[in-house]
Tab-separated table of C-alpha atoms in Angstrom:
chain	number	residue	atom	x	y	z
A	70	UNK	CA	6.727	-98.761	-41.788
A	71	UNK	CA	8.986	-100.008	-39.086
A	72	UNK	CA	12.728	-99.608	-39.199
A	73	UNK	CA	14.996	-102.376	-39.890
A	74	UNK	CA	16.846	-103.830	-37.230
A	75	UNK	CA	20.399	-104.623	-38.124
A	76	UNK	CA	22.929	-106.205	-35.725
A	77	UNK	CA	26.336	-107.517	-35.932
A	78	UNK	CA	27.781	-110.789	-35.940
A	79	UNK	CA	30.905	-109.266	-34.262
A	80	UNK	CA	32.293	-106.349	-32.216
A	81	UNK	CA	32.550	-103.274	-34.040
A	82	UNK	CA	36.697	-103.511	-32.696
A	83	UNK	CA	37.422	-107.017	-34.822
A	84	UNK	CA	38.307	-106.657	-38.104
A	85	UNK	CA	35.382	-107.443	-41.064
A	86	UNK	CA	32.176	-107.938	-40.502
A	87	UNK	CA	28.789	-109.969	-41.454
A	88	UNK	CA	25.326	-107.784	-40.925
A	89	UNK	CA	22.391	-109.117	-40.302
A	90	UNK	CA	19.140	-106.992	-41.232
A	91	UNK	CA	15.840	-108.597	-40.280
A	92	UNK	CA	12.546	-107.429	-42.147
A	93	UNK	CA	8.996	-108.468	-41.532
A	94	UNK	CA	7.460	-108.262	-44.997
A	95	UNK	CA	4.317	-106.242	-44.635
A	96	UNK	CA	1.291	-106.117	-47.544
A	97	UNK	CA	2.882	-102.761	-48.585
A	98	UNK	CA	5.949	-104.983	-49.598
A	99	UNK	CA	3.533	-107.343	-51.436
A	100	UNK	CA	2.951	-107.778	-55.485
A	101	UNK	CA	-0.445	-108.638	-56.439
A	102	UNK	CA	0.368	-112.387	-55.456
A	103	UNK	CA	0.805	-111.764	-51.686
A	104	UNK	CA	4.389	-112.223	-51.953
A	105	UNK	CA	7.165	-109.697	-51.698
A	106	UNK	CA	7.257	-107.411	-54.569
A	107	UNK	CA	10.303	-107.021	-56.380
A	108	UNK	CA	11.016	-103.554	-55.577
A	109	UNK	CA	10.747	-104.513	-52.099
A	110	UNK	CA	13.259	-107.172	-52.599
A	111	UNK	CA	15.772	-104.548	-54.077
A	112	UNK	CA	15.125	-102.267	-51.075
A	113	UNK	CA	15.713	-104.647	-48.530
A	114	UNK	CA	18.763	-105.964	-50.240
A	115	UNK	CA	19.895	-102.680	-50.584
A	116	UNK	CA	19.203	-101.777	-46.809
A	117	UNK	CA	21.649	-104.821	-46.260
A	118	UNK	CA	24.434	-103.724	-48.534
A	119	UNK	CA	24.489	-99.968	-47.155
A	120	UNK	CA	24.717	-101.053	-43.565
A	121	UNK	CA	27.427	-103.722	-44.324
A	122	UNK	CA	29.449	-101.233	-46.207
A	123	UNK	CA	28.987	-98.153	-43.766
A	124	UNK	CA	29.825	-100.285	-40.220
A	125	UNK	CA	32.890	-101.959	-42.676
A	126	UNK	CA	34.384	-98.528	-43.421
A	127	UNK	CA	33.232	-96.851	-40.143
A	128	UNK	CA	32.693	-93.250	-39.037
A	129	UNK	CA	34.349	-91.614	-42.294
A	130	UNK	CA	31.873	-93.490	-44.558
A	131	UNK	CA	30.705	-91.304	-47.026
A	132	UNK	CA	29.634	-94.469	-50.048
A	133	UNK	CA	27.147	-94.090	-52.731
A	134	UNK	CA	25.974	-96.827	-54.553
A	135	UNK	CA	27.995	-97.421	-57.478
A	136	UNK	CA	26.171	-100.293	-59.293
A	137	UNK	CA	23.719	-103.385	-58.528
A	138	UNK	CA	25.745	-106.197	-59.991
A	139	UNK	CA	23.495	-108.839	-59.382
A	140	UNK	CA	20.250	-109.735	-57.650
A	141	UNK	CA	18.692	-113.172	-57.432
A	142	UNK	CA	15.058	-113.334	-56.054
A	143	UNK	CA	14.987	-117.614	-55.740
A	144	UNK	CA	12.107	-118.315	-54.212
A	145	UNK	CA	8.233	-116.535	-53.450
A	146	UNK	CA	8.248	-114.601	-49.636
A	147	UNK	CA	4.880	-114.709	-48.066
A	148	UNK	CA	3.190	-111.164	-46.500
A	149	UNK	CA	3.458	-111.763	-42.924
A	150	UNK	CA	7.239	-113.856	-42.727
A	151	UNK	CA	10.127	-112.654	-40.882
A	152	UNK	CA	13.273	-112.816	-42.818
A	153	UNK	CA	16.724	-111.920	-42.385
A	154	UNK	CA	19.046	-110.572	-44.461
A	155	UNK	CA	23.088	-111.197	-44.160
A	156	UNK	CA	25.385	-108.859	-45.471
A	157	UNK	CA	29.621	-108.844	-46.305
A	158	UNK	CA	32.195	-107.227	-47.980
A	159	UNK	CA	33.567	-109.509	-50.540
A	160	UNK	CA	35.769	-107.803	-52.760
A	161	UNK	CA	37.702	-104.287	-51.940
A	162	UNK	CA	39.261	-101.767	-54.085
A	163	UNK	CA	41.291	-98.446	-53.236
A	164	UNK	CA	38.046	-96.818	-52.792
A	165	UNK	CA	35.412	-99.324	-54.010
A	166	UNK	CA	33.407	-102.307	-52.142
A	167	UNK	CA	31.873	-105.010	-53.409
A	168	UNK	CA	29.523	-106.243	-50.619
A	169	UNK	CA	27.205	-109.630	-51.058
A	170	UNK	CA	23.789	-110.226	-49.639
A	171	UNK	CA	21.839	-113.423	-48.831
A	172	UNK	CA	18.400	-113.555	-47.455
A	173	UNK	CA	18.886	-116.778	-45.213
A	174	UNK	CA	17.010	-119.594	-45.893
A	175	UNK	CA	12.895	-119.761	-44.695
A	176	UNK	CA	11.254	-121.663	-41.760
A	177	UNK	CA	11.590	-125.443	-43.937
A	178	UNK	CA	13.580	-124.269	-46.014
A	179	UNK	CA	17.410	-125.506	-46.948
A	180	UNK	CA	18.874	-122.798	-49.431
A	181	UNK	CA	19.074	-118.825	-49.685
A	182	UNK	CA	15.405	-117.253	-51.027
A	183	UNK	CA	17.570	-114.600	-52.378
A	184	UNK	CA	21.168	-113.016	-52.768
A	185	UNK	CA	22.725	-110.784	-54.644
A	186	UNK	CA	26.228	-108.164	-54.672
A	187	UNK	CA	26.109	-104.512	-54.769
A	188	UNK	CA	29.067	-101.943	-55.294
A	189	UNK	CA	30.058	-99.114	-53.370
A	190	UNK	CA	32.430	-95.948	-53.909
A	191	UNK	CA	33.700	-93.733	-51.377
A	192	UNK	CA	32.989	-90.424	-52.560
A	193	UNK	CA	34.781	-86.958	-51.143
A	194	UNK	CA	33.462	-83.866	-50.420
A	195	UNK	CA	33.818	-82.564	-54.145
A	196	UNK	CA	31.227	-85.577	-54.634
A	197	UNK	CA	34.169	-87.460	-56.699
A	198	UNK	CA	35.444	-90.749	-56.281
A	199	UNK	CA	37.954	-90.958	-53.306
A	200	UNK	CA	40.315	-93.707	-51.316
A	201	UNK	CA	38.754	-95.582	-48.385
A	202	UNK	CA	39.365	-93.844	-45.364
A	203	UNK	CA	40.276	-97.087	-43.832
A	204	UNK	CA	41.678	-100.423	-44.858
A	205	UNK	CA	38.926	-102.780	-44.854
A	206	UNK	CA	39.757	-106.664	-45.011
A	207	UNK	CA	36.629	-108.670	-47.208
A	208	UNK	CA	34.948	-111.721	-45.723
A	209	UNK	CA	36.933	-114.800	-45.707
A	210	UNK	CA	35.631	-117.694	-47.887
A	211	UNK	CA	33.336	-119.944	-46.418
A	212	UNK	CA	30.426	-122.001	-47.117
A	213	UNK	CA	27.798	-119.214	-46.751
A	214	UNK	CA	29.824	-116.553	-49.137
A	215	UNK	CA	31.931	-118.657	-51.418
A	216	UNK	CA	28.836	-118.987	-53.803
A	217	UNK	CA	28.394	-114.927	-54.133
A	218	UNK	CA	32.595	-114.849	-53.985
A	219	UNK	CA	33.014	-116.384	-57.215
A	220	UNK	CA	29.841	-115.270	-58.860
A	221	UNK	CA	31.593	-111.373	-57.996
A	222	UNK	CA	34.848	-112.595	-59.497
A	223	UNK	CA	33.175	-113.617	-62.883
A	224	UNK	CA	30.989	-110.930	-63.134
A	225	UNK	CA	34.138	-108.145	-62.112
A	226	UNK	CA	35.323	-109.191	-65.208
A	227	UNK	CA	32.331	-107.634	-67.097
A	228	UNK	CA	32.609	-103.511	-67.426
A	229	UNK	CA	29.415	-101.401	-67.692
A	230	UNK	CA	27.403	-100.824	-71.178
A	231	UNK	CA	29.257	-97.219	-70.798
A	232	UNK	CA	32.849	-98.148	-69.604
A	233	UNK	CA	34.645	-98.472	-72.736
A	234	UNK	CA	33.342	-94.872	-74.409
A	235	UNK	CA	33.950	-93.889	-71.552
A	236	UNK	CA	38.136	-94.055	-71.333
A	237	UNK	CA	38.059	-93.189	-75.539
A	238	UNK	CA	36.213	-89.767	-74.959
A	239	UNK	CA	38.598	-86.890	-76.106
A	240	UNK	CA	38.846	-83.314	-74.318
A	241	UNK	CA	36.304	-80.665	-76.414
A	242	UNK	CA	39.756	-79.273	-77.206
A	243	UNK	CA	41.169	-82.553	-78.586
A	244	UNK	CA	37.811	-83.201	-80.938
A	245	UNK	CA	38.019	-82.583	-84.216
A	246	UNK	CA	34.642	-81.097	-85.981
A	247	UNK	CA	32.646	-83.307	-88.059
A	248	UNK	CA	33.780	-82.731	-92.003
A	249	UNK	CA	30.952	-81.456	-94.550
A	250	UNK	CA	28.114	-84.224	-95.142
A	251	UNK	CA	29.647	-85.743	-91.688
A	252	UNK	CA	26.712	-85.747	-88.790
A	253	UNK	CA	27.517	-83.782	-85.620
A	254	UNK	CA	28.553	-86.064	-82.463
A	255	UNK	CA	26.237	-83.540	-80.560
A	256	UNK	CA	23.016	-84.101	-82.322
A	257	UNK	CA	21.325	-87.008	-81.949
């Protein structure tokens, strides 16, 4: 499968940037329809939101994908089209990026086929969460990202299925064992 080819819209030296990742979508991309298969979709995306985040951050980059907060396939990509992919951070925290995607629009075609917003986390070399190595400015609002801008800011509102467990959860020292007739926490 080839590589991607992913360029910049600006020198590595100014300040944030917008990637560009073009794909040709081959019939090992394709769904039993011809058209690109959803998995497919995800990688590309994906492809997008990695490079975006690693040239953003730079050299000291170490990110791992932190969640997929939202993916939009909007409209059917033939085997055998080009496409390109555009890629920016939107939304930064001490050592998390939120970086948005949007495949630009087809040959005859006026709106996005797809977009969608990924999160990142710096990790260190104990494999925990760490600070971004660098300051890193997001995208400024404009037509192309001001759709994906506020979609992030309404869905960074929303915490993951395991978030609020998550901050209750005593030490094992702090737990207190089940009483007689209680079930055990451990045992499912």
């Amino acid at each position: 499968m080839p590589a991607p080819t992913t360029t910049s819209a600006e020198p590595a030296s100014s300040g944030p940037r917008e990637t560009a990742n073009h794909r040709l979508v081959l019939p090992a991309d394709a769904n039993h329809y011809g058209t690109l298969y959803a998995g497919a979709l995800l990688q590309y995306g994906l492809e997008t939101a990695y490079a975006t985040a690693t040239r953003a951050v730079g050299p000291a980059a170490n990110l791992m994908l932190r969640r997929v907060i939202a993916l939009e396939c909007r409209q059917s990509v033939p085997v055998g089209s080009l496409v390109e992919i555009r890629g920016a951070v939107l939304s930064v925290r001490q050592g998390y990026l939120a970086v948005g995607v949007i495949g630009m629009p087809l040959r005859g075609q006026e709106l996005p086929w797809m977009d969608g917003l990924f999160g990142f986390a710096q990790v260190g070399p104990d494999g925990l969460p760490s600070v971004l190595p660098v300051e890193v400015e997001p995208v400024a609002a404009c037509p192309l990202w001001q759709p994906l801008i506020e979609r992030h800011a309404k869905l960074s509102k929303v915490r993951g299925a395991t978030a609020s467990w998550l901050n209750k959860k005593k030490p094992p020292s702090e737990e207190t064992p089940p009483t007689a007739g209680e079930p055990s926490r451990l045992t499912s």
